[in-house]
XYZ file of N, CA and C in Angstrom:
396
model
N -194.889 -82.493 -97.846
C -194.470 -81.579 -98.897
C -193.794 -80.337 -98.303
N -194.385 -79.834 -97.216
C -193.806 -78.669 -96.558
C -192.435 -79.000 -95.957
N -192.297 -80.200 -95.395
C -191.004 -80.620 -94.820
C -189.938 -80.742 -95.899
N -190.314 -81.231 -97.073
C -189.360 -81.349 -98.175
C -188.901 -79.973 -98.627
N -189.850 -79.040 -98.749
C -189.503 -77.669 -99.149
C -188.594 -77.013 -98.111
N -188.936 -77.191 -96.834
C -188.108 -76.610 -95.775
C -186.702 -77.216 -95.787
N -186.611 -78.529 -96.008
C -185.305 -79.184 -96.070
C -184.466 -78.693 -97.231
N -185.104 -78.482 -98.393
C -184.372 -77.964 -99.551
C -183.871 -76.546 -99.321
N -184.717 -75.706 -98.736
C -184.287 -74.324 -98.433
C -183.136 -74.352 -97.438
N -183.255 -75.206 -96.414
C -182.198 -75.307 -95.409
C -180.876 -75.736 -96.044
N -180.924 -76.790 -96.851
C -179.704 -77.351 -97.418
C -179.094 -76.492 -98.510
N -179.934 -75.787 -99.288
C -179.434 -75.050 -100.448
C -179.293 -73.550 -100.240
N -179.914 -73.004 -99.208
C -179.840 -71.558 -98.980
C -179.221 -71.209 -97.627
N -179.801 -71.728 -96.561
C -179.391 -71.331 -95.210
C -177.975 -71.818 -94.889
N -177.713 -73.094 -95.084
C -176.407 -73.659 -94.713
C -175.261 -73.060 -95.538
N -175.369 -72.988 -96.885
C -174.252 -72.387 -97.634
C -174.009 -70.917 -97.284
N -175.076 -70.164 -97.068
C -174.912 -68.752 -96.701
C -174.233 -68.627 -95.343
N -174.665 -69.436 -94.389
C -174.061 -69.390 -93.052
C -172.608 -69.837 -93.081
N -172.301 -70.846 -93.882
C -170.904 -71.293 -93.988
C -170.023 -70.212 -94.604
N -170.555 -69.500 -95.589
C -169.786 -68.416 -96.211
C -169.524 -67.301 -95.206
N -170.555 -66.909 -94.464
C -170.379 -65.864 -93.448
C -169.376 -66.293 -92.386
N -169.456 -67.560 -91.967
C -168.522 -68.057 -90.962
C -167.095 -68.076 -91.494
N -166.919 -68.488 -92.743
C -165.578 -68.526 -93.332
C -164.972 -67.130 -93.408
N -165.790 -66.139 -93.770
C -165.297 -64.758 -93.826
C -164.935 -64.273 -92.438
N -165.792 -64.550 -91.455
C -165.518 -64.126 -90.092
C -164.302 -64.851 -89.518
N -164.138 -66.111 -89.884
C -162.976 -66.872 -89.397
C -161.680 -66.351 -90.007
N -161.782 -65.812 -91.216
C -160.603 -65.308 -91.913
C -160.223 -63.898 -91.472
N -161.220 -63.035 -91.261
C -160.889 -61.638 -90.945
C -161.942 -60.920 -90.118
N -162.678 -61.641 -89.286
C -163.737 -61.015 -88.513
C -163.669 -61.337 -87.037
N -164.848 -61.361 -86.423
C -164.945 -61.586 -84.987
C -164.454 -62.978 -84.579
N -164.733 -63.974 -85.388
C -164.294 -65.336 -85.053
C -162.770 -65.408 -85.051
N -162.116 -64.738 -85.997
C -160.652 -64.716 -86.037
C -160.088 -64.080 -84.770
N -160.697 -62.978 -84.354
C -160.239 -62.314 -83.134
C -160.423 -63.221 -81.913
N -161.557 -63.920 -81.869
C -161.836 -64.826 -80.755
C -160.816 -65.971 -80.713
N -160.553 -66.588 -81.872
C -159.586 -67.690 -81.930
C -158.178 -67.214 -81.602
N -157.814 -66.031 -82.093
C -156.498 -65.480 -81.756
C -156.391 -65.245 -80.258
N -157.493 -64.812 -79.643
C -157.514 -64.619 -78.188
C -157.308 -65.929 -77.450
N -157.933 -66.997 -77.927
C -157.737 -68.305 -77.294
C -156.304 -68.782 -77.463
N -155.695 -68.509 -78.609
C -154.308 -68.925 -78.846
C -153.342 -68.183 -77.927
N -153.479 -66.869 -77.869
C -152.488 -66.068 -77.142
C -152.674 -66.123 -75.639
N -153.879 -66.396 -75.140
C -154.085 -66.462 -73.695
C -153.465 -67.696 -73.077
N -152.991 -68.597 -73.902
C -152.400 -69.824 -73.381
C -151.109 -69.557 -72.621
N -150.521 -68.454 -72.805
C -149.279 -68.173 -72.107
C -148.427 -67.214 -72.903
N -149.058 -66.409 -73.729
C -148.325 -65.438 -74.502
C -147.744 -66.002 -75.779
N -147.967 -67.277 -76.068
C -147.454 -67.869 -77.304
C -148.309 -67.410 -78.464
N -147.714 -66.729 -79.389
C -148.433 -66.278 -80.572
C -147.859 -67.020 -81.767
N -148.719 -67.742 -82.505
C -148.181 -68.515 -83.613
C -147.538 -67.644 -84.666
N -148.054 -66.481 -84.884
C -147.484 -65.552 -85.847
C -147.243 -66.145 -87.209
N -147.866 -65.629 -88.202
C -147.628 -66.072 -89.574
C -148.236 -67.414 -89.884
N -147.517 -68.173 -90.732
C -148.071 -69.405 -91.264
C -147.542 -70.667 -90.580
N -146.734 -70.532 -89.536
C -146.161 -71.720 -88.940
C -147.214 -72.525 -88.185
N -147.018 -73.838 -88.152
C -147.942 -74.736 -87.471
C -147.821 -74.525 -85.975
N -148.958 -74.451 -85.288
C -148.971 -74.135 -83.875
C -149.901 -75.106 -83.181
N -149.391 -75.866 -82.239
C -150.197 -76.843 -81.513
C -150.749 -76.198 -80.246
N -152.077 -76.084 -80.162
C -152.718 -75.504 -78.995
C -153.056 -76.624 -78.032
N -152.618 -76.498 -76.814
C -152.881 -77.507 -75.797
C -154.127 -77.093 -75.020
N -155.099 -78.012 -74.854
C -156.353 -77.639 -74.226
C -156.273 -77.486 -72.713
N -155.376 -78.152 -72.009
C -155.346 -78.122 -70.544
C -154.327 -77.120 -70.035
N -154.738 -75.871 -69.984
C -153.842 -74.816 -69.537
C -154.164 -74.393 -68.116
N -155.448 -74.444 -67.747
C -155.847 -74.096 -66.399
C -156.247 -72.644 -66.235
N -156.567 -71.961 -67.320
C -156.960 -70.552 -67.206
C -158.477 -70.367 -67.265
N -159.241 -71.456 -67.187
C -160.691 -71.361 -67.221
C -161.287 -71.433 -68.620
N -160.455 -71.503 -69.637
C -160.955 -71.549 -71.016
C -160.597 -72.874 -71.695
N -160.339 -73.888 -70.877
C -159.943 -75.190 -71.415
C -161.044 -75.817 -72.264
N -162.298 -75.691 -71.845
C -163.403 -76.272 -72.614
C -163.528 -75.581 -73.965
N -163.347 -74.268 -73.979
C -163.402 -73.533 -75.248
C -162.299 -74.010 -76.196
N -161.091 -74.189 -75.661
C -159.984 -74.660 -76.498
C -160.253 -76.063 -77.031
N -160.861 -76.912 -76.189
C -161.170 -78.265 -76.629
C -162.223 -78.236 -77.738
N -163.266 -77.409 -77.573
C -164.320 -77.327 -78.588
C -163.794 -76.800 -79.920
N -162.884 -75.840 -79.869
C -162.380 -75.209 -81.088
C -161.001 -75.727 -81.475
N -160.591 -76.886 -80.965
C -159.237 -77.389 -81.211
C -158.971 -77.620 -82.697
N -159.984 -78.047 -83.453
C -159.777 -78.243 -84.899
C -159.407 -76.931 -85.571
N -160.090 -75.875 -85.211
C -159.818 -74.571 -85.824
C -158.517 -73.978 -85.306
N -158.249 -74.170 -84.013
C -157.038 -73.590 -83.436
C -155.774 -74.258 -83.974
N -155.844 -75.557 -84.236
C -154.662 -76.291 -84.667
C -154.500 -76.344 -86.175
N -155.457 -75.831 -86.926
C -155.292 -75.816 -88.380
C -154.722 -74.465 -88.778
N -153.523 -74.468 -89.284
C -152.889 -73.229 -89.723
C -153.447 -72.786 -91.052
N -152.976 -71.671 -91.544
C -153.460 -71.173 -92.825
C -152.997 -72.051 -93.976
N -152.009 -72.925 -93.724
C -151.526 -73.817 -94.764
C -152.294 -75.129 -94.836
N -153.299 -75.288 -93.980
C -154.068 -76.533 -93.973
C -154.921 -76.630 -95.216
N -155.137 -77.858 -95.644
C -155.952 -78.041 -96.844
C -157.415 -77.759 -96.530
N -158.134 -77.124 -97.435
C -159.537 -76.841 -97.189
C -160.373 -78.100 -97.333
N -161.583 -78.039 -96.802
C -162.488 -79.169 -96.935
C -162.330 -80.152 -95.796
N -162.808 -81.367 -96.013
C -162.835 -82.375 -94.971
C -161.431 -82.800 -94.563
N -161.222 -82.862 -93.260
C -159.961 -83.358 -92.743
C -160.185 -84.517 -91.790
N -161.452 -84.891 -91.575
C -161.779 -85.957 -90.641
C -162.241 -87.181 -91.398
N -162.138 -88.308 -90.732
C -162.634 -89.550 -91.312
C -164.157 -89.513 -91.325
N -164.782 -90.092 -92.353
C -166.244 -90.102 -92.398
C -166.820 -90.997 -91.294
N -167.951 -90.571 -90.732
C -168.605 -91.352 -89.688
C -169.275 -92.590 -90.275
N -169.825 -92.450 -91.483
C -170.453 -93.574 -92.179
C -169.577 -93.950 -93.363
N -168.852 -95.065 -93.278
C -167.918 -95.425 -94.352
C -168.583 -95.618 -95.718
N -169.873 -95.905 -95.732
C -170.588 -96.121 -96.994
C -170.683 -94.819 -97.787
N -170.821 -93.686 -97.088
C -171.014 -92.383 -97.731
C -169.779 -91.517 -97.543
N -168.650 -91.927 -98.105
C -167.391 -91.219 -97.893
C -167.362 -89.833 -98.520
N -168.103 -89.610 -99.592
C -168.054 -88.334 -100.298
C -169.048 -87.298 -99.784
N -169.965 -87.688 -98.894
C -170.967 -86.752 -98.388
C -170.300 -85.714 -97.486
N -170.595 -84.432 -97.699
C -169.956 -83.363 -96.938
C -170.403 -83.333 -95.476
N -171.593 -83.827 -95.203
C -172.143 -83.793 -93.848
C -171.713 -84.982 -93.014
N -170.981 -85.907 -93.578
C -170.688 -87.194 -92.961
C -169.461 -87.119 -92.053
N -169.622 -86.543 -90.870
C -168.533 -86.552 -89.894
C -169.112 -86.821 -88.511
N -168.288 -87.324 -87.631
C -168.744 -87.682 -86.296
C -169.116 -86.499 -85.432
N -168.741 -85.285 -85.837
C -169.108 -84.115 -85.043
C -170.315 -83.381 -85.617
N -171.017 -83.988 -86.581
C -172.243 -83.415 -87.119
C -173.363 -83.704 -86.120
N -173.930 -82.676 -85.474
C -174.916 -82.921 -84.416
C -176.174 -83.623 -84.914
N -176.576 -83.383 -86.141
C -177.770 -84.044 -86.664
C -177.491 -85.527 -86.855
N -176.329 -85.862 -87.379
C -175.959 -87.265 -87.570
C -175.844 -87.986 -86.230
N -175.219 -87.348 -85.260
C -175.053 -87.958 -83.941
C -176.411 -88.137 -83.261
N -177.274 -87.106 -83.321
C -178.600 -87.209 -82.704
C -179.432 -88.304 -83.370
N -179.370 -88.391 -84.696
C -180.111 -89.442 -85.408
C -179.610 -90.825 -85.006
N -178.309 -90.981 -84.877
C -177.745 -92.269 -84.472
C -178.182 -92.632 -83.052
N -178.174 -91.656 -82.149
C -178.590 -91.929 -80.770
C -180.077 -92.275 -80.696
N -180.901 -91.567 -81.455
C -182.336 -91.877 -81.475
C -182.553 -93.271 -82.042
N -181.856 -93.604 -83.128
C -181.964 -94.949 -83.702
C -181.539 -96.015 -82.715
N -180.461 -95.775 -81.980
C -179.997 -96.719 -80.974
C -181.045 -96.912 -79.883
N -181.665 -95.823 -79.435
C -182.704 -95.909 -78.409
C -183.908 -96.708 -78.913
N -184.275 -96.517 -80.174
C -185.391 -97.276 -80.753
C -185.059 -98.763 -80.789
N -183.862 -99.101 -81.187
C -183.461 -100.510 -81.238
C -183.465 -101.118 -79.841
N -182.919 -100.394 -78.867
C -182.887 -100.902 -77.490
C -184.305 -101.085 -76.951
N -185.186 -100.118 -77.197
C -186.577 -100.228 -76.739
C -187.280 -101.410 -77.397
N -187.028 -101.611 -78.691
C -187.653 -102.735 -79.397
C -187.176 -104.069 -78.847
N -185.882 -104.182 -78.616
C -185.334 -105.441 -78.101
C -185.857 -105.712 -76.695
N -185.851 -104.712 -75.841
C -186.331 -104.932 -74.468
C -187.826 -105.240 -74.448
N -188.601 -104.633 -75.333
C -190.021 -104.954 -75.404
C -190.220 -106.398 -75.858
N -189.471 -106.815 -76.857
C -189.579 -108.191 -77.363
C -189.187 -109.180 -76.276
N -188.106 -108.913 -75.572
C -187.664 -109.804 -74.486
C -188.702 -109.829 -73.368
N -189.275 -108.657 -73.065
C -190.292 -108.595 -72.029
C -191.539 -109.385 -72.368
N -191.978 -109.323 -73.625
C -193.157 -110.086 -74.023
C -192.862 -111.586 -74.049
N -191.649 -111.971 -74.396
C -191.265 -113.382 -74.412
C -191.220 -113.935 -72.988
N -190.707 -113.144 -72.057
C -190.636 -113.589 -70.667
C -192.018 -113.611 -70.031
N -192.875 -112.654 -70.417
C -194.227 -112.580 -69.874
C -195.110 -113.718 -70.373
N -194.842 -114.215 -71.576
C -195.637 -115.299 -72.165
C -195.275 -116.647 -71.571
N -194.102 -116.752 -70.955
C -193.637 -118.038 -70.411
C -194.366 -118.444 -69.183
């Protein structure tokens, strides 16, 4: 019961509030300044305005990993459509907002499930070989 309550608070209060704060910061706050810094440090190229700007991750200035991690945000101009732009990770649940391959909870759950399946199969094979 406590886990259900915590999950509801997380999904209905914490996540929407954090997304709103992030969207505001990405539009006119610290995150915007940080992303602009990553764009311009590439070699003085400033996208300026609404034009589409392709950020290349391999520049060699020591911030390549940062550019790779934020490439979705760096390459989406102000004219990009809001909302999901990626293919869903689970084709069955195409309309779910959390359904993307970069969702850490989804990826961790999939990896844990894979480990459980592998452990079950190896245990079954081990018992079959041991019984022979």
